[in-house]
Short mmCIF file of C-alpha atoms in Angstrom, two decimals:
data_model
loop_
_atom_site.label_atom_id
_atom_site.label_comp_id
_atom_site.label_asym_id
_atom_site.label_seq_id
_atom_site.Cartn_x
_atom_site.Cartn_y
_atom_site.Cartn_z
CA MET A 803 -40.73 -33.65 -20.95
CA THR A 804 -37.66 -31.77 -22.18
CA GLY A 805 -39.40 -28.43 -21.75
CA THR A 806 -40.44 -29.37 -18.20
CA MET A 807 -36.87 -30.36 -17.34
CA ASN A 808 -35.49 -27.12 -18.79
CA LEU A 809 -37.96 -25.08 -16.75
CA ARG A 810 -37.10 -27.07 -13.64
CA SER A 811 -33.35 -26.61 -14.27
CA ARG A 812 -33.81 -22.88 -14.75
CA ALA A 813 -35.84 -22.65 -11.58
CA GLN A 814 -33.17 -24.56 -9.65
CA LEU A 815 -30.47 -22.31 -11.11
CA LEU A 816 -32.47 -19.21 -10.18
CA GLY A 817 -32.87 -20.54 -6.66
CA CYS A 818 -29.14 -21.16 -6.45
CA VAL A 819 -28.43 -17.65 -7.76
CA LEU A 820 -30.77 -16.02 -5.24
CA GLY A 821 -29.33 -18.11 -2.42
CA LEU A 822 -25.76 -17.19 -3.29
CA ARG A 823 -26.64 -13.53 -3.62
CA SER A 824 -28.27 -13.58 -0.20
CA LEU A 825 -25.14 -15.20 1.21
CA ALA A 826 -23.05 -12.52 -0.45
CA LEU A 827 -25.11 -9.80 1.23
CA VAL A 828 -24.36 -11.39 4.57
CA LEU A 829 -20.64 -11.84 3.87
CA TRP A 830 -20.21 -8.30 2.51
CA GLY A 831 -21.76 -6.93 5.69
CA ILE A 832 -19.42 -8.68 8.14
CA PRO A 833 -17.32 -5.98 9.84
CA GLY A 834 -13.55 -6.30 9.92
CA ALA A 835 -11.37 -6.40 13.00
CA ARG A 836 -11.40 -3.44 15.36
CA ALA A 837 -9.17 -0.64 14.05
CA LEU A 838 -7.14 2.14 15.62
CA ASP A 839 -9.74 4.66 16.75
CA ASN A 840 -8.41 7.84 15.17
CA GLY A 841 -10.79 8.07 12.20
CA LEU A 842 -7.92 8.03 9.69
CA ALA A 843 -6.88 5.85 6.74
CA MET A 844 -10.41 4.68 6.02
CA THR A 845 -9.03 3.84 2.59
CA PRO A 846 -5.35 3.04 1.94
CA THR A 847 -3.12 6.08 2.39
CA MET A 848 -1.62 7.57 -0.77
CA GLY A 849 1.41 9.78 -1.18
CA TRP A 850 5.13 10.08 -1.87
CA LEU A 851 8.01 8.84 0.31
CA HIS A 852 11.66 9.64 -0.31
CA TRP A 853 13.45 6.50 0.87
CA GLU A 854 13.81 4.02 -2.02
CA ARG A 855 14.81 6.66 -4.56
CA PHE A 856 16.81 9.13 -2.43
CA MET A 857 17.81 6.95 0.56
CA CYS A 858 20.09 8.67 3.13
CA ASN A 859 21.78 11.13 0.80
CA THR A 860 22.86 13.98 3.08
CA ASP A 861 25.61 15.46 0.85
CA CYS A 862 24.00 18.61 -0.46
CA GLU A 863 27.30 20.05 -1.68
CA GLU A 864 28.06 17.12 -3.96
CA ASP A 865 24.45 16.34 -4.91
CA PRO A 866 22.24 19.38 -4.19
CA ASP A 867 19.31 18.17 -6.30
CA SER A 868 18.99 14.73 -4.70
CA CYS A 869 20.00 15.15 -1.06
CA VAL A 870 17.42 14.80 1.72
CA SER A 871 16.59 18.48 2.21
CA GLU A 872 13.91 21.12 2.46
CA LYS A 873 14.53 21.95 -1.21
CA LEU A 874 13.75 18.38 -2.35
CA PHE A 875 10.47 18.19 -0.46
CA MET A 876 9.33 21.64 -1.56
CA GLN A 877 10.01 20.72 -5.19
CA MET A 878 8.03 17.50 -4.79
CA ALA A 879 5.18 19.41 -3.13
CA ASP A 880 5.10 21.83 -6.06
CA LEU A 881 4.82 18.96 -8.53
CA MET A 882 2.23 17.02 -6.51
CA ASP A 883 0.14 20.19 -6.65
CA SER A 884 0.72 21.21 -10.28
CA GLU A 885 0.98 17.83 -12.04
CA GLY A 886 -2.27 16.25 -10.88
CA TRP A 887 -0.88 13.92 -8.19
CA ARG A 888 -2.88 15.41 -5.35
CA ASP A 889 -6.04 15.47 -7.46
CA VAL A 890 -6.00 11.68 -7.97
CA GLY A 891 -5.35 10.97 -4.28
CA TYR A 892 -1.60 11.22 -3.59
CA GLU A 893 -2.02 13.46 -0.56
CA TYR A 894 0.86 12.76 1.84
CA LEU A 895 4.39 14.03 1.19
CA CYS A 896 6.55 11.93 3.52
CA ILE A 897 10.05 12.36 4.90
CA ASP A 898 11.90 9.15 5.77
CA ASP A 899 15.14 8.70 7.76
CA CYS A 900 18.07 11.15 7.73
CA TRP A 901 16.18 14.42 8.19
CA MET A 902 17.35 14.95 11.79
CA ALA A 903 20.24 16.74 13.37
CA PRO A 904 22.65 14.37 15.16
CA GLN A 905 21.46 15.50 18.63
CA ARG A 906 18.28 16.65 20.31
CA ASP A 907 17.98 20.27 21.43
CA SER A 908 18.49 21.50 25.01
CA LYS A 909 14.88 20.63 25.88
CA GLY A 910 15.17 17.07 24.58
CA ARG A 911 13.28 17.70 21.36
CA LEU A 912 14.17 16.34 17.95
CA GLN A 913 15.39 18.94 15.51
CA ALA A 914 15.91 19.00 11.78
CA ASP A 915 19.39 19.28 10.32
CA PRO A 916 19.88 23.06 10.24
CA LYS A 917 21.81 23.14 6.97
CA ARG A 918 19.51 20.89 4.97
CA PHE A 919 16.28 22.13 6.56
CA PRO A 920 17.08 25.77 7.37
CA GLY A 921 13.45 26.65 8.04
CA GLY A 922 12.81 23.62 10.22
CA ILE A 923 9.93 21.19 9.86
CA ARG A 924 7.28 23.72 10.88
CA ARG A 925 8.02 25.90 7.86
CA LEU A 926 8.08 22.87 5.57
CA ALA A 927 4.74 21.69 6.96
CA ASP A 928 3.23 25.12 6.33
CA TYR A 929 4.52 25.06 2.77
CA VAL A 930 3.15 21.57 2.14
CA HIS A 931 -0.22 22.45 3.67
CA GLY A 932 -0.34 25.52 1.44
CA LYS A 933 -0.29 23.16 -1.54
CA GLY A 934 -3.29 21.25 -0.24
CA LEU A 935 -1.08 18.35 0.86
CA LYS A 936 -0.18 16.72 4.17
CA LEU A 937 3.27 16.14 5.64
CA GLY A 938 4.64 12.82 6.89
CA ILE A 939 7.74 12.38 9.03
CA TYR A 940 9.95 9.53 10.25
CA ALA A 941 11.11 8.40 13.69
CA ASP A 942 12.15 5.14 15.36
CA VAL A 943 10.85 3.15 18.32
CA GLY A 944 14.41 2.37 19.50
CA LYS A 945 17.38 4.34 20.80
CA LEU A 946 18.56 5.25 17.30
CA THR A 947 17.01 5.36 13.86
CA CYS A 948 18.15 2.79 11.32
CA ALA A 949 20.63 5.37 9.94
CA GLY A 950 21.94 6.24 13.41
CA PHE A 951 20.04 9.45 14.22
CA PRO A 952 18.30 9.96 17.59
CA GLY A 953 15.58 7.42 18.30
CA SER A 954 12.38 8.00 20.26
CA TYR A 955 12.96 5.48 23.07
CA GLY A 956 12.37 7.37 26.32
CA TYR A 957 10.99 10.39 24.43
CA TYR A 958 7.68 9.13 23.05
CA ASP A 959 5.51 11.86 24.60
CA ILE A 960 7.97 14.63 23.76
CA ASP A 961 8.29 13.49 20.16
CA ALA A 962 4.55 13.07 19.65
CA LYS A 963 3.96 16.60 20.96
CA THR A 964 6.80 17.96 18.83
CA PHE A 965 5.35 16.41 15.68
CA ALA A 966 1.89 17.77 16.49
CA ASP A 967 3.30 21.24 17.19
CA TRP A 968 5.06 21.18 13.84
CA GLY A 969 1.83 20.31 12.01
CA VAL A 970 2.86 16.78 10.99
CA ASP A 971 0.04 14.61 9.55
CA LEU A 972 1.66 11.14 9.40
CA LEU A 973 4.36 9.34 11.36
CA LYS A 974 6.33 6.45 9.90
CA PHE A 975 7.68 4.69 13.01
CA ASP A 976 10.59 2.35 12.30
CA GLY A 977 11.87 -0.45 14.54
CA CYS A 978 15.68 -0.38 14.67
CA HIS A 979 17.84 -0.49 17.81
CA PHE A 980 15.36 -1.84 20.38
CA ASP A 981 16.49 -4.05 23.27
CA THR A 982 13.71 -6.61 23.69
CA LEU A 983 10.49 -7.64 21.97
CA VAL A 984 8.62 -6.26 24.98
CA ASP A 985 10.28 -2.87 24.42
CA LEU A 986 9.36 -3.07 20.74
CA ALA A 987 5.68 -3.80 21.37
CA ASP A 988 5.37 -1.38 24.27
CA GLY A 989 7.03 1.36 22.25
CA TYR A 990 4.67 0.99 19.31
CA LYS A 991 1.65 0.96 21.61
CA TYR A 992 2.85 3.92 23.66
CA MET A 993 3.56 6.10 20.62
CA SER A 994 0.09 5.32 19.25
CA LEU A 995 -1.50 6.55 22.46
CA ALA A 996 0.86 9.53 22.67
CA LEU A 997 -0.08 10.65 19.14
CA ASN A 998 -3.77 10.44 19.97
CA ARG A 999 -3.25 12.44 23.16
CA THR A 1000 -1.89 15.37 21.14
CA GLY A 1001 -5.36 15.95 19.68
CA ARG A 1002 -3.93 16.22 16.16
CA SER A 1003 -4.96 13.79 13.43
CA ILE A 1004 -1.75 11.89 12.64
CA VAL A 1005 -1.76 8.71 10.56
CA TYR A 1006 0.36 6.08 12.32
CA SER A 1007 2.47 3.88 10.03
CA CYS A 1008 4.15 1.03 11.91
CA GLU A 1009 6.86 -1.52 11.17
CA TRP A 1010 6.01 -3.57 14.26
CA PRO A 1011 5.26 -6.94 12.55
CA LEU A 1012 8.38 -6.66 10.37
CA TYR A 1013 10.70 -6.45 13.36
CA MET A 1014 8.91 -9.24 15.23
CA MET A 1015 9.29 -11.79 12.45
CA PRO A 1016 12.93 -12.84 12.99
CA PHE A 1017 12.43 -13.46 16.71
CA ARG A 1018 9.21 -15.45 16.87
CA LYS A 1019 8.05 -18.78 15.54
CA HIS A 1020 4.49 -17.51 15.23
CA MET A 1021 3.02 -14.62 13.29
CA PRO A 1022 2.39 -11.30 15.02
CA ASN A 1023 -0.99 -10.74 16.64
CA TYR A 1024 -2.56 -8.68 13.87
CA THR A 1025 -5.69 -8.00 15.89
CA GLU A 1026 -3.49 -6.20 18.40
CA VAL A 1027 -1.36 -4.48 15.75
CA ARG A 1028 -4.50 -3.15 14.06
CA GLU A 1029 -5.75 -1.64 17.32
CA TYR A 1030 -2.67 0.62 17.45
CA CYS A 1031 -1.58 1.21 13.83
CA ASN A 1032 -3.17 2.59 10.65
CA HIS A 1033 -0.88 0.49 8.47
CA TRP A 1034 1.97 -1.86 9.13
CA ARG A 1035 4.92 -3.31 7.26
CA ASN A 1036 5.35 -7.08 7.21
CA PHE A 1037 8.28 -7.67 4.89
CA ALA A 1038 11.72 -6.30 4.06
CA ASP A 1039 12.27 -2.97 2.31
CA ILE A 1040 11.40 -2.98 -1.35
CA TYR A 1041 13.98 -1.98 -3.92
CA ASP A 1042 13.92 -1.12 -7.59
CA ALA A 1043 14.08 -4.66 -9.02
CA TRP A 1044 11.66 -7.33 -10.20
CA GLN A 1045 13.06 -9.87 -7.74
CA SER A 1046 12.14 -7.54 -4.87
CA VAL A 1047 8.59 -6.96 -6.10
CA LYS A 1048 8.18 -10.70 -6.72
CA SER A 1049 9.44 -11.49 -3.19
CA VAL A 1050 6.81 -9.18 -1.69
CA LEU A 1051 4.08 -10.91 -3.68
CA ASP A 1052 5.39 -14.37 -2.74
CA TRP A 1053 5.46 -13.50 0.98
CA THR A 1054 2.00 -11.95 0.85
CA SER A 1055 0.39 -14.91 -0.92
CA SER A 1056 2.17 -17.41 1.36
CA ASN A 1057 0.84 -15.64 4.46
CA GLN A 1058 -2.50 -14.40 3.15
CA GLU A 1059 -4.59 -16.60 5.43
CA LYS A 1060 -3.08 -14.78 8.40
CA ILE A 1061 -2.94 -11.20 7.15
CA VAL A 1062 -5.80 -10.56 4.70
CA ASP A 1063 -8.59 -10.47 7.27
CA ALA A 1064 -6.63 -7.99 9.40
CA ALA A 1065 -6.94 -5.32 6.70
CA GLY A 1066 -9.89 -2.99 6.40
CA PRO A 1067 -10.94 0.65 6.87
CA GLY A 1068 -8.57 2.24 9.37
CA GLY A 1069 -5.80 -0.39 9.12
CA TRP A 1070 -3.88 -1.91 6.19
CA ASN A 1071 -1.08 -4.32 5.37
CA ASP A 1072 1.74 -2.29 3.80
CA PRO A 1073 3.86 -4.09 1.16
CA ASP A 1074 6.07 -0.96 0.88
CA MET A 1075 6.67 1.65 -1.79
CA LEU A 1076 5.76 1.85 -5.45
CA VAL A 1077 8.98 1.98 -7.46
CA ILE A 1078 7.24 2.73 -10.74
CA GLY A 1079 9.02 5.39 -12.79
CA ASN A 1080 12.54 4.47 -11.69
CA PHE A 1081 15.15 2.27 -13.39
CA GLY A 1082 14.83 -1.38 -12.42
CA LEU A 1083 11.41 -2.58 -13.65
CA SER A 1084 10.33 -3.27 -17.20
CA TRP A 1085 7.06 -1.74 -18.35
CA ASP A 1086 5.19 -5.01 -17.79
CA GLN A 1087 6.66 -5.30 -14.30
CA GLN A 1088 5.55 -1.76 -13.46
CA ILE A 1089 2.04 -2.72 -14.57
CA THR A 1090 2.22 -5.77 -12.33
CA GLN A 1091 3.21 -3.72 -9.28
CA MET A 1092 0.44 -1.17 -9.82
CA ALA A 1093 -2.20 -3.84 -10.43
CA LEU A 1094 -1.26 -6.04 -7.47
CA TRP A 1095 -0.90 -3.12 -5.04
CA ALA A 1096 -4.48 -2.22 -6.01
CA ILE A 1097 -5.64 -5.80 -5.46
CA MET A 1098 -3.86 -5.93 -2.07
CA ALA A 1099 -5.52 -2.70 -0.84
CA ALA A 1100 -2.00 -1.44 -0.18
CA PRO A 1101 -1.02 2.07 0.86
CA LEU A 1102 0.27 3.71 -2.32
CA PHE A 1103 3.49 5.55 -1.50
CA MET A 1104 5.50 6.37 -4.60
CA SER A 1105 9.27 6.62 -4.26
CA ASN A 1106 10.53 8.16 -7.45
CA ASP A 1107 11.65 11.50 -8.86
CA LEU A 1108 8.56 13.40 -9.95
CA ARG A 1109 10.81 15.93 -11.69
CA GLN A 1110 11.98 13.30 -14.19
CA ILE A 1111 9.17 10.74 -14.40
CA SER A 1112 8.16 9.57 -17.87
CA PRO A 1113 4.67 10.35 -19.22
CA GLN A 1114 3.98 6.60 -19.43
CA ALA A 1115 4.85 5.95 -15.77
CA LYS A 1116 2.94 9.05 -14.70
CA ALA A 1117 -0.17 7.87 -16.55
CA LEU A 1118 0.06 4.45 -14.89
CA LEU A 1119 0.43 5.90 -11.39
CA GLN A 1120 -2.42 8.34 -12.02
CA ASP A 1121 -4.79 5.78 -13.58
CA LYS A 1122 -8.09 6.66 -11.92
CA ASP A 1123 -9.71 3.29 -12.61
CA VAL A 1124 -6.87 1.37 -10.96
CA ILE A 1125 -6.75 3.83 -8.05
CA ALA A 1126 -10.51 3.33 -7.64
CA ILE A 1127 -9.90 -0.38 -7.05
CA ASN A 1128 -7.19 0.39 -4.49
CA GLN A 1129 -9.44 2.92 -2.74
CA ASP A 1130 -12.65 0.89 -2.94
CA PRO A 1131 -14.76 1.75 0.13
CA LEU A 1132 -15.66 -1.87 0.90
CA GLY A 1133 -12.12 -2.07 2.21
CA LYS A 1134 -11.46 -5.78 1.76
CA GLN A 1135 -7.96 -6.87 0.78
CA GLY A 1136 -7.59 -9.17 -2.20
CA TYR A 1137 -5.72 -12.46 -2.26
CA ARG A 1138 -4.19 -15.03 -4.58
CA LEU A 1139 -6.90 -17.43 -5.71
CA ARG A 1140 -4.61 -19.98 -7.33
CA LYS A 1141 -1.32 -20.59 -9.10
CA GLU A 1142 -0.82 -23.03 -11.92
CA ASP A 1143 1.93 -23.34 -14.52
CA ASN A 1144 3.48 -19.99 -13.52
CA ILE A 1145 0.17 -18.14 -13.91
CA GLU A 1146 -1.29 -16.57 -10.76
CA VAL A 1147 -4.90 -15.44 -10.42
CA TRP A 1148 -5.63 -12.83 -7.75
CA GLU A 1149 -9.05 -11.42 -6.89
CA ARG A 1150 -10.54 -8.74 -4.67
CA PRO A 1151 -14.18 -8.09 -3.70
CA LEU A 1152 -15.34 -4.53 -4.34
CA SER A 1153 -18.37 -2.50 -3.37
CA ASP A 1154 -21.64 -2.97 -5.29
CA PHE A 1155 -20.78 -6.69 -5.67
CA ALA A 1156 -18.07 -5.96 -8.23
CA TRP A 1157 -14.75 -7.82 -8.32
CA ALA A 1158 -11.23 -7.01 -9.43
CA VAL A 1159 -9.23 -9.86 -10.95
CA ALA A 1160 -5.53 -9.88 -11.84
CA MET A 1161 -3.79 -12.57 -13.87
CA VAL A 1162 0.00 -12.55 -13.56
CA ASN A 1163 2.41 -14.37 -15.87
CA LEU A 1164 5.45 -15.19 -13.74
CA GLN A 1165 7.31 -16.99 -16.53
CA GLU A 1166 10.49 -15.10 -17.40
CA ILE A 1167 11.39 -16.92 -20.60
CA GLY A 1168 9.62 -16.95 -23.94
CA GLY A 1169 6.86 -14.70 -25.14
CA PRO A 1170 3.29 -13.86 -24.14
CA ARG A 1171 1.09 -16.74 -22.97
CA PHE A 1172 -2.63 -17.36 -23.21
CA HIS A 1173 -4.60 -18.27 -20.11
CA THR A 1174 -8.24 -19.33 -19.97
CA ILE A 1175 -10.27 -18.82 -16.82
CA SER A 1176 -13.74 -20.03 -15.90
CA LEU A 1177 -15.84 -17.11 -14.67
CA ALA A 1178 -17.75 -19.42 -12.34
CA SER A 1179 -14.49 -19.98 -10.44
CA LEU A 1180 -14.14 -16.31 -9.49
CA GLY A 1181 -15.38 -14.74 -6.30
CA GLY A 1182 -16.52 -18.05 -4.87
CA GLY A 1183 -18.86 -18.36 -7.84
CA LEU A 1184 -20.36 -14.91 -7.25
CA ALA A 1185 -18.23 -12.58 -9.37
CA CYS A 1186 -20.20 -13.08 -12.58
CA LEU A 1187 -23.49 -14.38 -11.24
CA PRO A 1188 -25.70 -14.51 -13.26
CA ALA A 1189 -23.77 -12.32 -15.74
CA CYS A 1190 -21.23 -9.51 -15.73
CA LEU A 1191 -19.64 -6.74 -17.74
CA ILE A 1192 -15.89 -7.28 -17.92
CA THR A 1193 -13.59 -4.30 -18.39
CA GLU A 1194 -9.85 -4.59 -18.91
CA LEU A 1195 -8.03 -1.85 -16.98
CA LEU A 1196 -4.40 -2.88 -17.58
CA PRO A 1197 -2.35 -3.10 -19.69
CA VAL A 1198 -4.88 -1.73 -22.23
CA LYS A 1199 -8.15 -0.16 -21.17
CA GLY A 1200 -11.31 -1.38 -22.86
CA LYS A 1201 -14.64 -3.15 -22.37
CA LEU A 1202 -14.39 -6.86 -23.16
CA GLY A 1203 -18.17 -7.26 -23.14
CA PHE A 1204 -20.95 -9.06 -21.27
CA TYR A 1205 -20.36 -12.63 -20.10
CA GLU A 1206 -22.59 -15.23 -18.49
CA TRP A 1207 -21.76 -17.15 -15.33
CA THR A 1208 -20.95 -20.31 -17.34
CA SER A 1209 -18.56 -18.54 -19.72
CA SER A 1210 -14.79 -18.73 -19.96
CA LEU A 1211 -12.39 -15.91 -20.72
CA LYS A 1212 -9.13 -16.30 -22.63
CA LEU A 1213 -6.44 -13.64 -22.16
CA ARG A 1214 -2.92 -13.01 -23.45
CA ILE A 1215 -0.38 -12.05 -20.75
CA ASN A 1216 3.18 -10.82 -21.30
CA PRO A 1217 6.08 -12.36 -19.34
CA THR A 1218 6.20 -10.84 -15.81
CA GLY A 1219 3.14 -8.83 -16.84
CA THR A 1220 -0.41 -8.67 -15.55
CA VAL A 1221 -3.89 -8.26 -16.99
CA LEU A 1222 -6.15 -6.40 -14.55
CA LEU A 1223 -9.92 -6.78 -14.95
CA ARG A 1224 -12.99 -5.33 -13.32
CA LEU A 1225 -16.15 -7.46 -13.24
CA ASP A 1226 -19.46 -5.65 -12.66
CA ARG A 1227 -22.43 -7.92 -12.16
CA THR A 1228 -25.56 -7.47 -14.21
CA ASN A 1229 -29.05 -8.86 -13.73
#
């Protein structure tokens, strides 16, 4: 009788396994929301952006090595080419605010500051392209940029054509100094269409949802935002501190039911820059940012000084296994599965029925903590069904071994640190 019951139980389990796997095939095949039809950003955009590290430093006499200038971007392009950054996917070298001259030219076109960019943006774009990279630039939907330079309001077509003529490959479009929410929305939509009309492939990075938030009781219409933008900011600018990174994660997890499904090939939620390699984060906190930005399918824009970055931070940012999670072609954003006793568990579905799992220790007092997780609780019960190979990617790379669906896994996590795992199902 016992043998019969065991056979029956195994048969029922097998039936359950096959049923769940069939369901997974259906769920994995559901297309995401309609995306901006420019064929770009099919995986999250990767590159370097000057703002968090270099801000609006325009004093090239006092600080020639760190001012926003042609020299700075050419040096970064050289390093992205020679130090392996481009080869692992960091392709876009992006200018943020404060590159412009104070006025437009006689034909109404934006122009670069002639002292800091003596060759103009066209020459810089040619230089960047010669390194196998792409150039990003900054403008604003309103009458002025956030730093007070000329905005694009009333000049959307002219500016789009100017950027295309210069050979620009990405536009970060900020949202300062607009009059009404209608102007804000119409401006973002119009610039999207204007960029497409140029015939040049230009990634469109929006801050539309961010600037809507303070004025509306309801969340932005992400279906609409996705139809016009390749990625979009939702939350305040990041800065080089753990509290800032933690605030981004808190906002994202609190709003994940509204934003996660909006992300997918061609359009992504943008939690802002990677500040790894700067001054404000501990090593464990840098690991947490890299791991969670991979889980969130976030655009990876570093803002640091590649001339001075430590070998340890460079290795983290260039970790091919972590980047592979971020760039996974399935294109589904991860989410926080649960939080208990200051431990958060995040997960993300990957192609080939694999999963990425991150466990974050948010406790900021005491030492490392152990956390045990049931594998059957991951991926809606599918992540390790019927068994899986578990590989630790961060903080230490190594295969943890094969585990069955009914197993548990116990891990040690440093304060404010994260353990990032990859689960590959086996038959």
